[in-house]
């Protein structure tokens, strides 16, 4: 305790021993540090730098006796220096004041990137004080002007200027350095804002680019198939796309219902708005409602924050509900209400939320049978069954199989770095004779497998899966013995060689390292018609 009293007494004695000038200087330094701390907090909000700069200037004026101060920034497009924020100036008139780079003191500071101090403005002929000429009230006191650059990457992008009452003994170097620190903090805030704006622009450009890619990807011209059943689908999509009508897509699994849903959206008036999709079969019954409608914080255990549902996310755009036939009856009731009222409440919420959503639904189930079994609401069915498009199974699109197969070959050879020139004739025959229970999705998987295991530039029959080679489930080919399988393989090779040589037996024999006589014998044995390859 005695030691503490001694230290306190020593501190008091030390303070008393300091000169008034030294004490005043220390207080000024402490005030400057406090000001810099306050300014750093103001400039932390880069979302509205204009307001932050104005608050900074007001802080400088309040704590350091500035008569007037301003921030002027260089407009890169017009190459003029314009007011961004000010303190003690008439806002309406100052807003119109501009300088060119190199013009007056302000222009020279931007040009050189070095601070300028004018101790007495009345004695400086180069000072183009347009800001003061627009003031409503002018002071009669002699004024000093300090102007420091706001620089990013060594290049001035603006200035911080301030007027102070002239005092002959004033230390302008200290004032200039202090304002230089404030200007550096402003420059850092500007740099952060530029980065944020650059990131926003990049994300916006990417978003526009991706939307354009999606629009092109799901354009009718990129949907493969020209068979009669698919032409009917195209016609129906064209009819309904530019309306707000609810669309029901029906068909077996793997027929491309999602692709058609995308095509409808990206060819509609809502193409610039969100396309949101959800599979009703992929989510548990306990989660599907919260995914569709969203929930409020605390609505149930684990709901830590508010979450928007798919209906809200799709507002203004399109919501695609895949496998609608798997919705439970409770959720069907709530979906029906949303369709009727165009509004809903989040789980745990009481405020109604209005949405403007175009609905496209898809199912591979027989909804009429589900209604009879009381598994699907009849009133919801009639709400959804406004414009129905039936997606034909692949077995009814035989002319499209080769087109689709070649499309998938091009796709997967790029993805897997292969070089596949074509599909052999026997392999094509196998593809067209198969009944495709998995439709287009199964064909896509078959071609990807074939591309992966193909060790040449041609996909042959033996590159296709056993289900296509034996077709046990399709009843298209009977079970083969080893000898029969070998004969089929030999026939495939000969047909492929004849196709390459355009039916020329001698060239085909050379390709197979055989003789024309042997090839002629095999052609006769297998009943191969060489003329079919000559066109």
PDB file of N, CA and C in Angstrom, residues 486-520:
ATOM      1  N   UNK A 486     -19.080 -67.423 -80.393  1.00  0.00           N
ATOM      2  CA  UNK A 486     -17.879 -67.185 -81.192  1.00  0.00           C
ATOM      3  C   UNK A 486     -18.238 -66.830 -82.625  1.00  0.00           C
ATOM      4  N   UNK A 487     -19.247 -67.546 -83.164  1.00  0.00           N
ATOM      5  CA  UNK A 487     -19.696 -67.251 -84.528  1.00  0.00           C
ATOM      6  C   UNK A 487     -20.264 -65.839 -84.628  1.00  0.00           C
ATOM      7  N   UNK A 488     -21.041 -65.454 -83.604  1.00  0.00           N
ATOM      8  CA  UNK A 488     -21.611 -64.100 -83.603  1.00  0.00           C
ATOM      9  C   UNK A 488     -20.510 -63.038 -83.560  1.00  0.00           C
ATOM     10  N   UNK A 489     -19.478 -63.318 -82.757  1.00  0.00           N
ATOM     11  CA  UNK A 489     -18.363 -62.381 -82.659  1.00  0.00           C
ATOM     12  C   UNK A 489     -17.635 -62.277 -83.998  1.00  0.00           C
ATOM     13  N   UNK A 490     -17.432 -63.445 -84.645  1.00  0.00           N
ATOM     14  CA  UNK A 490     -16.759 -63.474 -85.938  1.00  0.00           C
ATOM     15  C   UNK A 490     -17.585 -62.725 -86.984  1.00  0.00           C
ATOM     16  N   UNK A 491     -18.910 -62.944 -86.959  1.00  0.00           N
ATOM     17  CA  UNK A 491     -19.795 -62.247 -87.889  1.00  0.00           C
ATOM     18  C   UNK A 491     -19.693 -60.731 -87.691  1.00  0.00           C
ATOM     19  N   UNK A 492     -19.652 -60.301 -86.399  1.00  0.00           N
ATOM     20  CA  UNK A 492     -19.545 -58.866 -86.100  1.00  0.00           C
ATOM     21  C   UNK A 492     -18.273 -58.271 -86.694  1.00  0.00           C
ATOM     22  N   UNK A 493     -17.155 -58.966 -86.514  1.00  0.00           N
ATOM     23  CA  UNK A 493     -15.876 -58.464 -87.018  1.00  0.00           C
ATOM     24  C   UNK A 493     -15.885 -58.342 -88.539  1.00  0.00           C
ATOM     25  N   UNK A 494     -16.435 -59.351 -89.200  1.00  0.00           N
ATOM     26  CA  UNK A 494     -16.474 -59.335 -90.669  1.00  0.00           C
ATOM     27  C   UNK A 494     -17.372 -58.208 -91.171  1.00  0.00           C
ATOM     28  N   UNK A 495     -18.541 -58.060 -90.544  1.00  0.00           N
ATOM     29  CA  UNK A 495     -19.460 -56.992 -90.962  1.00  0.00           C
ATOM     30  C   UNK A 495     -18.831 -55.614 -90.749  1.00  0.00           C
ATOM     31  N   UNK A 496     -18.116 -55.484 -89.652  1.00  0.00           N
ATOM     32  CA  UNK A 496     -17.485 -54.198 -89.375  1.00  0.00           C
ATOM     33  C   UNK A 496     -16.385 -53.892 -90.394  1.00  0.00           C
ATOM     34  N   UNK A 497     -15.605 -54.914 -90.752  1.00  0.00           N
ATOM     35  CA  UNK A 497     -14.545 -54.735 -91.753  1.00  0.00           C
ATOM     36  C   UNK A 497     -15.148 -54.399 -93.122  1.00  0.00           C
ATOM     37  N   UNK A 498     -16.264 -55.065 -93.474  1.00  0.00           N
ATOM     38  CA  UNK A 498     -16.933 -54.778 -94.750  1.00  0.00           C
ATOM     39  C   UNK A 498     -17.505 -53.359 -94.767  1.00  0.00           C
ATOM     40  N   UNK A 499     -17.978 -52.913 -93.616  1.00  0.00           N
ATOM     41  CA  UNK A 499     -18.501 -51.553 -93.543  1.00  0.00           C
ATOM     42  C   UNK A 499     -17.384 -50.546 -93.768  1.00  0.00           C
ATOM     43  N   UNK A 500     -16.206 -50.812 -93.166  1.00  0.00           N
ATOM     44  CA  UNK A 500     -15.056 -49.920 -93.330  1.00  0.00           C
ATOM     45  C   UNK A 500     -14.579 -49.903 -94.782  1.00  0.00           C
ATOM     46  N   UNK A 501     -14.590 -51.070 -95.438  1.00  0.00           N
ATOM     47  CA  UNK A 501     -14.099 -51.172 -96.824  1.00  0.00           C
ATOM     48  C   UNK A 501     -15.189 -50.950 -97.856  1.00  0.00           C
ATOM     49  N   UNK A 502     -16.374 -50.529 -97.379  1.00  0.00           N
ATOM     50  CA  UNK A 502     -17.526 -50.273 -98.258  1.00  0.00           C
ATOM     51  C   UNK A 502     -17.856 -51.509 -99.109  1.00  0.00           C
ATOM     52  N   UNK A 503     -17.860 -52.675 -98.476  1.00  0.00           N
ATOM     53  CA  UNK A 503     -18.274 -53.920 -99.124  1.00  0.00           C
ATOM     54  C   UNK A 503     -17.206 -54.595 -99.957  1.00  0.00           C
ATOM     55  N   UNK A 504     -15.985 -54.065 -99.982  1.00  0.00           N
ATOM     56  CA  UNK A 504     -14.893 -54.664-100.760  1.00  0.00           C
ATOM     57  C   UNK A 504     -14.280 -55.809 -99.959  1.00  0.00           C
ATOM     58  N   UNK A 505     -14.437 -57.075-100.470  1.00  0.00           N
ATOM     59  CA  UNK A 505     -13.976 -58.242 -99.718  1.00  0.00           C
ATOM     60  C   UNK A 505     -12.455 -58.277 -99.587  1.00  0.00           C
ATOM     61  N   UNK A 506     -11.752 -57.881-100.643  1.00  0.00           N
ATOM     62  CA  UNK A 506     -10.285 -57.923-100.609  1.00  0.00           C
ATOM     63  C   UNK A 506      -9.748 -56.979 -99.530  1.00  0.00           C
ATOM     64  N   UNK A 507     -10.314 -55.747 -99.473  1.00  0.00           N
ATOM     65  CA  UNK A 507      -9.868 -54.799 -98.458  1.00  0.00           C
ATOM     66  C   UNK A 507     -10.261 -55.267 -97.056  1.00  0.00           C
ATOM     67  N   UNK A 508     -11.448 -55.871 -96.950  1.00  0.00           N
ATOM     68  CA  UNK A 508     -11.885 -56.385 -95.653  1.00  0.00           C
ATOM     69  C   UNK A 508     -10.956 -57.488 -95.168  1.00  0.00           C
ATOM     70  N   UNK A 509     -10.536 -58.368 -96.100  1.00  0.00           N
ATOM     71  CA  UNK A 509      -9.617 -59.451 -95.745  1.00  0.00           C
ATOM     72  C   UNK A 509      -8.286 -58.889 -95.254  1.00  0.00           C
ATOM     73  N   UNK A 510      -7.821 -57.833 -95.907  1.00  0.00           N
ATOM     74  CA  UNK A 510      -6.560 -57.211 -95.499  1.00  0.00           C
ATOM     75  C   UNK A 510      -6.670 -56.597 -94.105  1.00  0.00           C
ATOM     76  N   UNK A 511      -7.803 -55.978 -93.809  1.00  0.00           N
ATOM     77  CA  UNK A 511      -8.016 -55.387 -92.486  1.00  0.00           C
ATOM     78  C   UNK A 511      -8.018 -56.451 -91.390  1.00  0.00           C
ATOM     79  N   UNK A 512      -8.486 -57.651 -91.733  1.00  0.00           N
ATOM     80  CA  UNK A 512      -8.594 -58.734 -90.746  1.00  0.00           C
ATOM     81  C   UNK A 512      -7.398 -59.692 -90.792  1.00  0.00           C
ATOM     82  N   UNK A 513      -6.355 -59.320 -91.576  1.00  0.00           N
ATOM     83  CA  UNK A 513      -5.190 -60.206 -91.718  1.00  0.00           C
ATOM     84  C   UNK A 513      -5.604 -61.606 -92.183  1.00  0.00           C
ATOM     85  N   UNK A 514      -6.517 -61.636 -93.150  1.00  0.00           N
ATOM     86  CA  UNK A 514      -7.010 -62.904 -93.677  1.00  0.00           C
ATOM     87  C   UNK A 514      -6.891 -62.859 -95.212  1.00  0.00           C
ATOM     88  N   UNK A 515      -7.525 -63.826 -95.866  1.00  0.00           N
ATOM     89  CA  UNK A 515      -7.510 -63.861 -97.340  1.00  0.00           C
ATOM     90  C   UNK A 515      -8.910 -63.617 -97.862  1.00  0.00           C
ATOM     91  N   UNK A 516      -8.965 -63.180 -99.124  1.00  0.00           N
ATOM     92  CA  UNK A 516     -10.266 -62.916 -99.730  1.00  0.00           C
ATOM     93  C   UNK A 516     -11.082 -64.194 -99.837  1.00  0.00           C
ATOM     94  N   UNK A 517     -10.410 -65.357-100.073  1.00  0.00           N
ATOM     95  CA  UNK A 517     -11.119 -66.627-100.202  1.00  0.00           C
ATOM     96  C   UNK A 517     -11.804 -66.990 -98.874  1.00  0.00           C
ATOM     97  N   UNK A 518     -11.084 -66.830 -97.750  1.00  0.00           N
ATOM     98  CA  UNK A 518     -11.674 -67.163 -96.435  1.00  0.00           C
ATOM     99  C   UNK A 518     -12.830 -66.219 -96.131  1.00  0.00           C
ATOM    100  N   UNK A 519     -12.630 -64.924 -96.408  1.00  0.00           N
ATOM    101  CA  UNK A 519     -13.700 -63.962 -96.134  1.00  0.00           C
ATOM    102  C   UNK A 519     -14.927 -64.274 -96.980  1.00  0.00           C
ATOM    103  N   UNK A 520     -14.701 -64.674 -98.251  1.00  0.00           N
ATOM    104  CA  UNK A 520     -15.823 -65.039 -99.116  1.00  0.00           C
ATOM    105  C   UNK A 520     -16.576 -66.233 -98.560  1.00  0.00           C
TER     106      UNK A 520
END
